[in-house]
mmCIF file of C-alpha atoms in Angstrom:
data_model
loop_
_atom_site.group_PDB
_atom_site.id
_atom_site.type_symbol
_atom_site.label_atom_id
_atom_site.label_comp_id
_atom_site.label_asym_id
_atom_site.label_seq_id
_atom_site.Cartn_x
_atom_site.Cartn_y
_atom_site.Cartn_z
ATOM 1 C CA MET A 24 -1.196 -25.726 58.692
ATOM 2 C CA ILE A 25 -3.005 -28.108 60.650
ATOM 3 C CA GLU A 26 -2.124 -29.326 64.044
ATOM 4 C CA ALA A 27 -1.598 -33.350 64.186
ATOM 5 C CA GLY A 28 -4.065 -34.876 65.951
ATOM 6 C CA SER A 29 -6.727 -32.485 65.086
ATOM 7 C CA LEU A 30 -8.710 -34.599 62.922
ATOM 8 C CA ILE A 31 -8.852 -37.330 64.875
ATOM 9 C CA ARG A 32 -10.089 -35.035 67.787
ATOM 10 C CA SER A 33 -12.749 -33.855 65.508
ATOM 11 C CA LEU A 34 -14.483 -37.260 65.868
ATOM 12 C CA SER A 35 -15.734 -36.065 69.137
ATOM 13 C CA GLY A 36 -17.518 -33.247 67.560
ATOM 14 C CA ARG A 37 -16.041 -30.381 69.143
ATOM 15 C CA PRO A 38 -15.184 -27.696 66.810
ATOM 16 C CA ALA A 39 -11.762 -26.471 66.413
ATOM 17 C CA ALA A 40 -10.755 -23.091 67.089
ATOM 18 C CA ARG A 41 -9.991 -20.881 63.842
ATOM 19 C CA ASN A 42 -9.814 -17.639 62.463
ATOM 20 C CA PHE A 43 -11.564 -16.502 59.338
ATOM 21 C CA HIS A 44 -8.532 -17.378 57.306
ATOM 22 C CA THR A 45 -8.349 -20.897 58.224
ATOM 23 C CA PHE A 46 -12.062 -21.007 58.182
ATOM 24 C CA VAL A 47 -12.388 -20.172 54.435
ATOM 25 C CA ILE A 48 -9.419 -22.294 53.378
ATOM 26 C CA ASN A 49 -11.240 -25.342 55.420
ATOM 27 C CA GLU A 50 -14.331 -24.533 53.482
ATOM 28 C CA ILE A 51 -13.073 -23.937 50.306
ATOM 29 C CA GLY A 52 -10.656 -26.809 50.427
ATOM 30 C CA GLN A 53 -12.848 -29.276 51.717
ATOM 31 C CA GLY A 54 -15.542 -28.452 48.993
ATOM 32 C CA ILE A 55 -13.404 -28.952 46.576
ATOM 33 C CA VAL A 56 -12.361 -32.306 47.810
ATOM 34 C CA THR A 57 -15.623 -33.534 48.666
ATOM 35 C CA GLY A 58 -16.955 -32.492 45.003
ATOM 36 C CA LYS A 59 -19.290 -29.792 46.188
ATOM 37 C CA TYR A 60 -16.941 -27.499 43.747
ATOM 38 C CA PRO A 61 -16.414 -29.946 40.820
ATOM 39 C CA VAL A 62 -13.254 -30.749 39.062
ATOM 40 C CA GLY A 63 -13.026 -28.079 36.430
ATOM 41 C CA SER A 64 -15.538 -25.657 37.664
ATOM 42 C CA ILE A 65 -15.012 -21.857 38.176
ATOM 43 C CA LEU A 66 -15.478 -20.797 41.910
ATOM 44 C CA ALA A 67 -17.607 -17.637 42.577
ATOM 45 C CA SER A 68 -16.829 -14.004 41.984
ATOM 46 C CA ASP A 69 -14.866 -12.598 44.915
ATOM 47 C CA ALA A 70 -17.797 -10.517 46.090
ATOM 48 C CA VAL A 71 -20.103 -13.727 46.206
ATOM 49 C CA MET A 72 -17.532 -15.419 48.117
ATOM 50 C CA MET A 73 -16.755 -12.591 50.494
ATOM 51 C CA GLU A 74 -20.691 -12.399 51.478
ATOM 52 C CA THR A 75 -21.063 -15.958 51.697
ATOM 53 C CA TYR A 76 -18.170 -16.535 53.935
ATOM 54 C CA GLY A 77 -18.447 -13.017 55.851
ATOM 55 C CA VAL A 78 -14.733 -12.297 55.084
ATOM 56 C CA SER A 79 -12.987 -9.070 53.790
ATOM 57 C CA ARG A 80 -11.318 -9.491 49.957
ATOM 58 C CA THR A 81 -7.606 -9.363 51.629
ATOM 59 C CA VAL A 82 -8.541 -12.627 53.876
ATOM 60 C CA LEU A 83 -10.452 -14.325 50.670
ATOM 61 C CA ARG A 84 -7.238 -13.370 48.588
ATOM 62 C CA GLU A 85 -4.885 -14.942 50.858
ATOM 63 C CA ALA A 86 -6.972 -18.379 51.236
ATOM 64 C CA LEU A 87 -7.247 -18.237 47.794
ATOM 65 C CA LYS A 88 -3.517 -18.024 47.460
ATOM 66 C CA THR A 89 -3.205 -20.803 50.253
ATOM 67 C CA LEU A 90 -5.238 -23.346 48.314
ATOM 68 C CA GLU A 91 -3.566 -22.454 44.835
ATOM 69 C CA ALA A 92 -0.281 -23.243 46.855
ATOM 70 C CA LYS A 93 -1.905 -26.921 47.799
ATOM 71 C CA GLY A 94 -2.930 -27.445 44.176
ATOM 72 C CA LEU A 95 -6.326 -27.081 44.556
ATOM 73 C CA VAL A 96 -7.100 -24.421 42.310
ATOM 74 C CA GLU A 97 -5.749 -21.755 39.722
ATOM 75 C CA ALA A 98 -6.525 -18.108 39.327
ATOM 76 C CA ARG A 99 -6.469 -17.191 35.649
ATOM 77 C CA PRO A 100 -6.935 -13.612 34.432
ATOM 78 C CA LYS A 101 -10.167 -12.627 32.820
ATOM 79 C CA VAL A 102 -11.611 -16.062 33.825
ATOM 80 C CA GLY A 103 -11.673 -16.575 37.699
ATOM 81 C CA THR A 104 -10.370 -19.090 39.970
ATOM 82 C CA ARG A 105 -10.538 -22.707 38.754
ATOM 83 C CA VAL A 106 -10.865 -25.854 40.099
ATOM 84 C CA SER A 107 -7.198 -28.063 39.291
ATOM 85 C CA LEU A 108 -7.666 -31.591 38.462
ATOM 86 C CA PRO A 109 -6.878 -33.998 41.585
ATOM 87 C CA SER A 110 -3.561 -34.486 39.556
ATOM 88 C CA ARG A 111 -2.130 -31.287 40.700
ATOM 89 C CA TRP A 112 -3.398 -31.754 44.093
ATOM 90 C CA SER A 113 -0.436 -31.789 46.951
ATOM 91 C CA PHE A 114 -1.926 -35.147 48.393
ATOM 92 C CA PHE A 115 0.843 -35.285 50.974
ATOM 93 C CA ASP A 116 -0.392 -32.111 52.581
ATOM 94 C CA PRO A 117 -1.748 -32.917 55.803
ATOM 95 C CA GLN A 118 -4.922 -30.360 55.446
ATOM 96 C CA VAL A 119 -5.614 -31.879 52.013
ATOM 97 C CA LEU A 120 -5.157 -35.425 53.293
ATOM 98 C CA SER A 121 -7.702 -34.573 56.242
ATOM 99 C CA TRP A 122 -10.411 -33.298 53.542
ATOM 100 C CA HIS A 123 -10.596 -36.593 52.362
ATOM 101 C CA PHE A 124 -11.797 -37.752 55.354
ATOM 102 C CA TYR A 125 -15.164 -35.969 54.292
ATOM 103 C CA ALA A 126 -15.539 -37.135 50.995
ATOM 104 C CA GLU A 127 -17.320 -40.644 49.752
ATOM 105 C CA PRO A 128 -15.360 -43.533 50.199
ATOM 106 C CA ASP A 129 -13.197 -44.357 47.011
ATOM 107 C CA ARG A 130 -11.256 -47.900 47.471
ATOM 108 C CA HIS A 131 -8.929 -46.828 44.501
ATOM 109 C CA PHE A 132 -8.015 -43.881 47.089
ATOM 110 C CA TYR A 133 -7.784 -46.193 49.952
ATOM 111 C CA GLU A 134 -5.659 -48.693 48.533
ATOM 112 C CA SER A 135 -3.259 -46.223 47.500
ATOM 113 C CA LEU A 136 -2.871 -44.648 51.136
ATOM 114 C CA PHE A 137 -2.342 -47.901 52.772
ATOM 115 C CA ASP A 138 0.422 -48.598 49.913
ATOM 116 C CA ILE A 139 2.438 -45.718 50.633
ATOM 117 C CA ARG A 140 1.788 -46.053 54.333
ATOM 118 C CA ARG A 141 3.174 -49.672 54.397
ATOM 119 C CA ALA A 142 6.095 -48.008 51.984
ATOM 120 C CA LEU A 143 7.293 -45.388 54.443
ATOM 121 C CA GLU A 144 6.300 -46.892 57.793
ATOM 122 C CA THR A 145 8.347 -50.104 57.275
ATOM 123 C CA ARG A 146 11.417 -47.996 56.727
ATOM 124 C CA ALA A 147 10.733 -45.570 59.236
ATOM 125 C CA ALA A 148 10.569 -48.692 61.711
ATOM 126 C CA ALA A 149 13.390 -50.349 60.433
ATOM 127 C CA LEU A 150 15.382 -46.874 60.694
ATOM 128 C CA ALA A 151 14.007 -46.468 63.970
ATOM 129 C CA THR A 152 15.419 -49.494 65.734
ATOM 130 C CA GLN A 153 19.107 -48.167 64.727
ATOM 131 C CA ARG A 154 18.852 -44.829 65.830
ATOM 132 C CA ARG A 155 16.328 -44.831 68.703
ATOM 133 C CA THR A 156 17.392 -43.348 71.991
ATOM 134 C CA ALA A 157 16.215 -44.066 75.607
ATOM 135 C CA GLU A 158 14.138 -40.764 75.381
ATOM 136 C CA ASN A 159 12.497 -41.688 72.158
ATOM 137 C CA ILE A 160 11.343 -45.106 73.815
ATOM 138 C CA ARG A 161 10.231 -43.555 76.827
ATOM 139 C CA VAL A 162 7.974 -41.287 74.965
ATOM 140 C CA MET A 163 6.659 -44.477 72.789
ATOM 141 C CA LYS A 164 5.821 -46.173 76.296
ATOM 142 C CA TYR A 165 4.176 -42.998 77.532
ATOM 143 C CA TRP A 166 1.838 -43.050 74.739
ATOM 144 C CA LEU A 167 1.139 -46.504 75.523
ATOM 145 C CA HIS A 168 0.235 -46.092 78.782
ATOM 146 C CA GLN A 169 -2.303 -43.260 77.570
ATOM 147 C CA MET A 170 -3.829 -46.346 75.041
ATOM 148 C CA GLU A 171 -3.832 -48.509 77.996
ATOM 149 C CA SER A 172 -5.817 -45.716 80.054
ATOM 150 C CA ALA A 173 -8.045 -44.604 77.189
ATOM 151 C CA GLY A 174 -10.901 -46.914 78.863
ATOM 152 C CA GLY A 175 -12.660 -47.415 75.038
ATOM 153 C CA ASP A 176 -12.768 -43.888 74.207
ATOM 154 C CA LEU A 177 -11.972 -43.976 70.605
ATOM 155 C CA GLU A 178 -10.606 -40.370 70.277
ATOM 156 C CA ASN A 179 -8.271 -40.694 73.123
ATOM 157 C CA HIS A 180 -7.270 -44.146 71.999
ATOM 158 C CA GLY A 181 -6.230 -42.762 68.205
ATOM 159 C CA VAL A 182 -4.336 -39.534 69.360
ATOM 160 C CA ALA A 183 -2.122 -42.122 71.479
ATOM 161 C CA ALA A 184 -1.794 -44.293 68.398
ATOM 162 C CA LEU A 185 -1.207 -41.351 66.178
ATOM 163 C CA GLU A 186 1.778 -39.803 68.815
ATOM 164 C CA ILE A 187 3.080 -43.386 68.566
ATOM 165 C CA HIS A 188 3.616 -43.465 64.879
ATOM 166 C CA ARG A 189 4.558 -39.983 64.802
ATOM 167 C CA THR A 190 7.993 -40.743 67.443
ATOM 168 C CA ILE A 191 8.779 -43.831 65.296
ATOM 169 C CA ALA A 192 9.015 -41.428 62.147
ATOM 170 C CA GLU A 193 11.212 -38.609 64.103
ATOM 171 C CA THR A 194 13.217 -41.342 65.649
ATOM 172 C CA SER A 195 13.800 -42.938 61.970
ATOM 173 C CA GLY A 196 15.586 -39.518 61.763
ATOM 174 C CA SER A 197 14.556 -38.825 58.299
ATOM 175 C CA PRO A 198 12.821 -35.609 57.343
ATOM 176 C CA LEU A 199 11.155 -37.229 54.516
ATOM 177 C CA LEU A 200 9.497 -39.972 56.482
ATOM 178 C CA ARG A 201 8.007 -37.339 58.454
ATOM 179 C CA SER A 202 5.857 -36.508 55.942
ATOM 180 C CA VAL A 203 3.629 -40.230 56.443
ATOM 181 C CA THR A 204 2.125 -38.524 59.500
ATOM 182 C CA GLY A 205 -0.510 -36.817 57.407
ATOM 183 C CA ILE A 206 -1.406 -40.273 55.801
ATOM 184 C CA VAL A 207 -1.284 -42.093 59.114
ATOM 185 C CA GLU A 208 -3.473 -39.818 60.846
ATOM 186 C CA LEU A 209 -6.493 -39.875 58.225
ATOM 187 C CA THR A 210 -6.440 -44.085 58.085
ATOM 188 C CA LEU A 211 -6.480 -44.132 61.505
ATOM 189 C CA ALA A 212 -9.445 -41.600 61.374
ATOM 190 C CA LEU A 213 -10.951 -43.475 58.845
ATOM 191 C CA ALA A 214 -10.529 -46.771 61.238
ATOM 192 C CA LEU A 215 -12.158 -44.922 64.145
ATOM 193 C CA LYS A 216 -15.179 -43.540 61.964
ATOM 194 C CA GLN A 217 -16.059 -47.340 61.349
ATOM 195 C CA CYS A 218 -15.552 -48.269 64.625
ATOM 196 C CA LEU A 219 -17.923 -45.475 65.608
ATOM 197 C CA ALA A 220 -20.583 -46.801 63.118
ATOM 198 C CA THR A 221 -20.391 -50.651 63.817
ATOM 199 C CA GLY A 222 -18.495 -50.474 67.384
ATOM 200 C CA PRO A 223 -14.736 -51.237 67.883
ATOM 201 C CA GLY A 224 -14.663 -55.029 68.774
ATOM 202 C CA ASP A 225 -11.559 -56.134 69.527
ATOM 203 C CA TYR A 226 -9.639 -53.463 67.374
ATOM 204 C CA LEU A 227 -8.882 -51.224 70.120
ATOM 205 C CA SER A 228 -6.914 -54.144 72.211
ATOM 206 C CA THR A 229 -5.451 -55.797 69.307
ATOM 207 C CA THR A 230 -3.857 -51.955 68.102
ATOM 208 C CA LEU A 231 -2.619 -51.754 71.611
ATOM 209 C CA GLU A 232 -1.223 -55.357 71.789
ATOM 210 C CA ALA A 233 0.566 -55.024 68.616
ATOM 211 C CA LEU A 234 2.050 -51.468 69.449
ATOM 212 C CA THR A 235 3.269 -52.751 72.426
ATOM 213 C CA ARG A 236 5.157 -55.078 70.903
ATOM 214 C CA LEU A 237 6.452 -52.728 68.275
ATOM 215 C CA VAL A 238 8.179 -50.298 70.520
ATOM 216 C CA ALA A 239 9.563 -53.483 72.267
ATOM 217 C CA ALA A 240 11.311 -54.469 69.204
ATOM 218 C CA ILE A 241 12.035 -50.923 68.391
ATOM 219 C CA GLY A 242 13.791 -50.850 71.511
ATOM 220 C CA SER A 243 15.684 -54.052 71.413
ATOM 221 C CA ALA A 244 17.039 -53.253 67.657
ATOM 222 C CA ASP A 245 14.966 -55.652 66.109
ATOM 223 C CA ALA A 246 14.724 -54.371 62.507
ATOM 224 C CA ALA A 247 12.902 -57.329 60.946
ATOM 225 C CA THR A 248 10.332 -57.575 63.829
ATOM 226 C CA ALA A 249 9.467 -54.135 63.771
ATOM 227 C CA THR A 250 8.858 -54.388 60.222
ATOM 228 C CA ASP A 251 6.508 -57.490 60.295
ATOM 229 C CA ILE A 252 4.644 -55.823 63.261
ATOM 230 C CA VAL A 253 4.458 -52.096 61.306
ATOM 231 C CA THR A 254 2.814 -54.471 58.983
ATOM 232 C CA GLU A 255 0.366 -56.101 61.040
ATOM 233 C CA VAL A 256 -0.685 -52.704 62.648
ATOM 234 C CA ILE A 257 -1.414 -51.325 59.186
ATOM 235 C CA ASP A 258 -3.570 -54.338 57.978
ATOM 236 C CA LEU A 259 -5.556 -53.770 61.235
ATOM 237 C CA ASP A 260 -6.409 -50.393 60.052
ATOM 238 C CA GLU A 261 -6.887 -51.045 56.275
ATOM 239 C CA ASN A 262 -9.516 -53.863 57.085
ATOM 240 C CA ARG A 263 -11.402 -51.454 59.193
ATOM 241 C CA VAL A 264 -11.168 -48.598 56.718
ATOM 242 C CA MET A 265 -12.153 -51.205 54.011
ATOM 243 C CA ALA A 266 -15.489 -51.812 55.754
ATOM 244 C CA LEU A 267 -16.474 -48.380 55.187
ATOM 245 C CA LEU A 268 -17.072 -49.281 51.425
#
């Protein structure tokens, strides 16, 4: 299971702590999503992969089972492990989503991400205005303060923004709407990636200002304003991400 925020934290280049099992999952999974292992191809034999990744047969088999559960591969007797069609991939899986950060920019895929993010986050924000508690608002304001204190640091800004979005999803009270977190993190990470390449401009300050208004709208139970501001925030991220194309 990928920890929320780990993709954004990787922008600094610091390697994440890992064990052999997660290492193999990431290496093969990212290789599939980025096209290193093409759709329909058969992965190398167990012996070759054990040698390649320096792991035991047990570790390799467990990693392949995890990837099969995510829909990326399919093991067939006397054939081997075949890379599955993208239509079988579990795109709501945060780990599968995170591997797309390293893939070539794809306009259709990016548009799909933002379509789903709009549908889920606007609903989550509307529900949050009905179900928020004083503690929910306190947590959101804490992360707003962290954004203010980031001092232009993209990683700290991104992690704090993600935590605000996560808190809104939690506040909605819907376990299904919480599944938006992986999409939010990927789109935020892609937006910050573009900021790294070209400079943030007014992206950081504009995002902070919009999220401040969003938290205020949720606190005052103003569903219409909250959903409008969520759309505004998502548009800011989408404009940045589409610039990658």
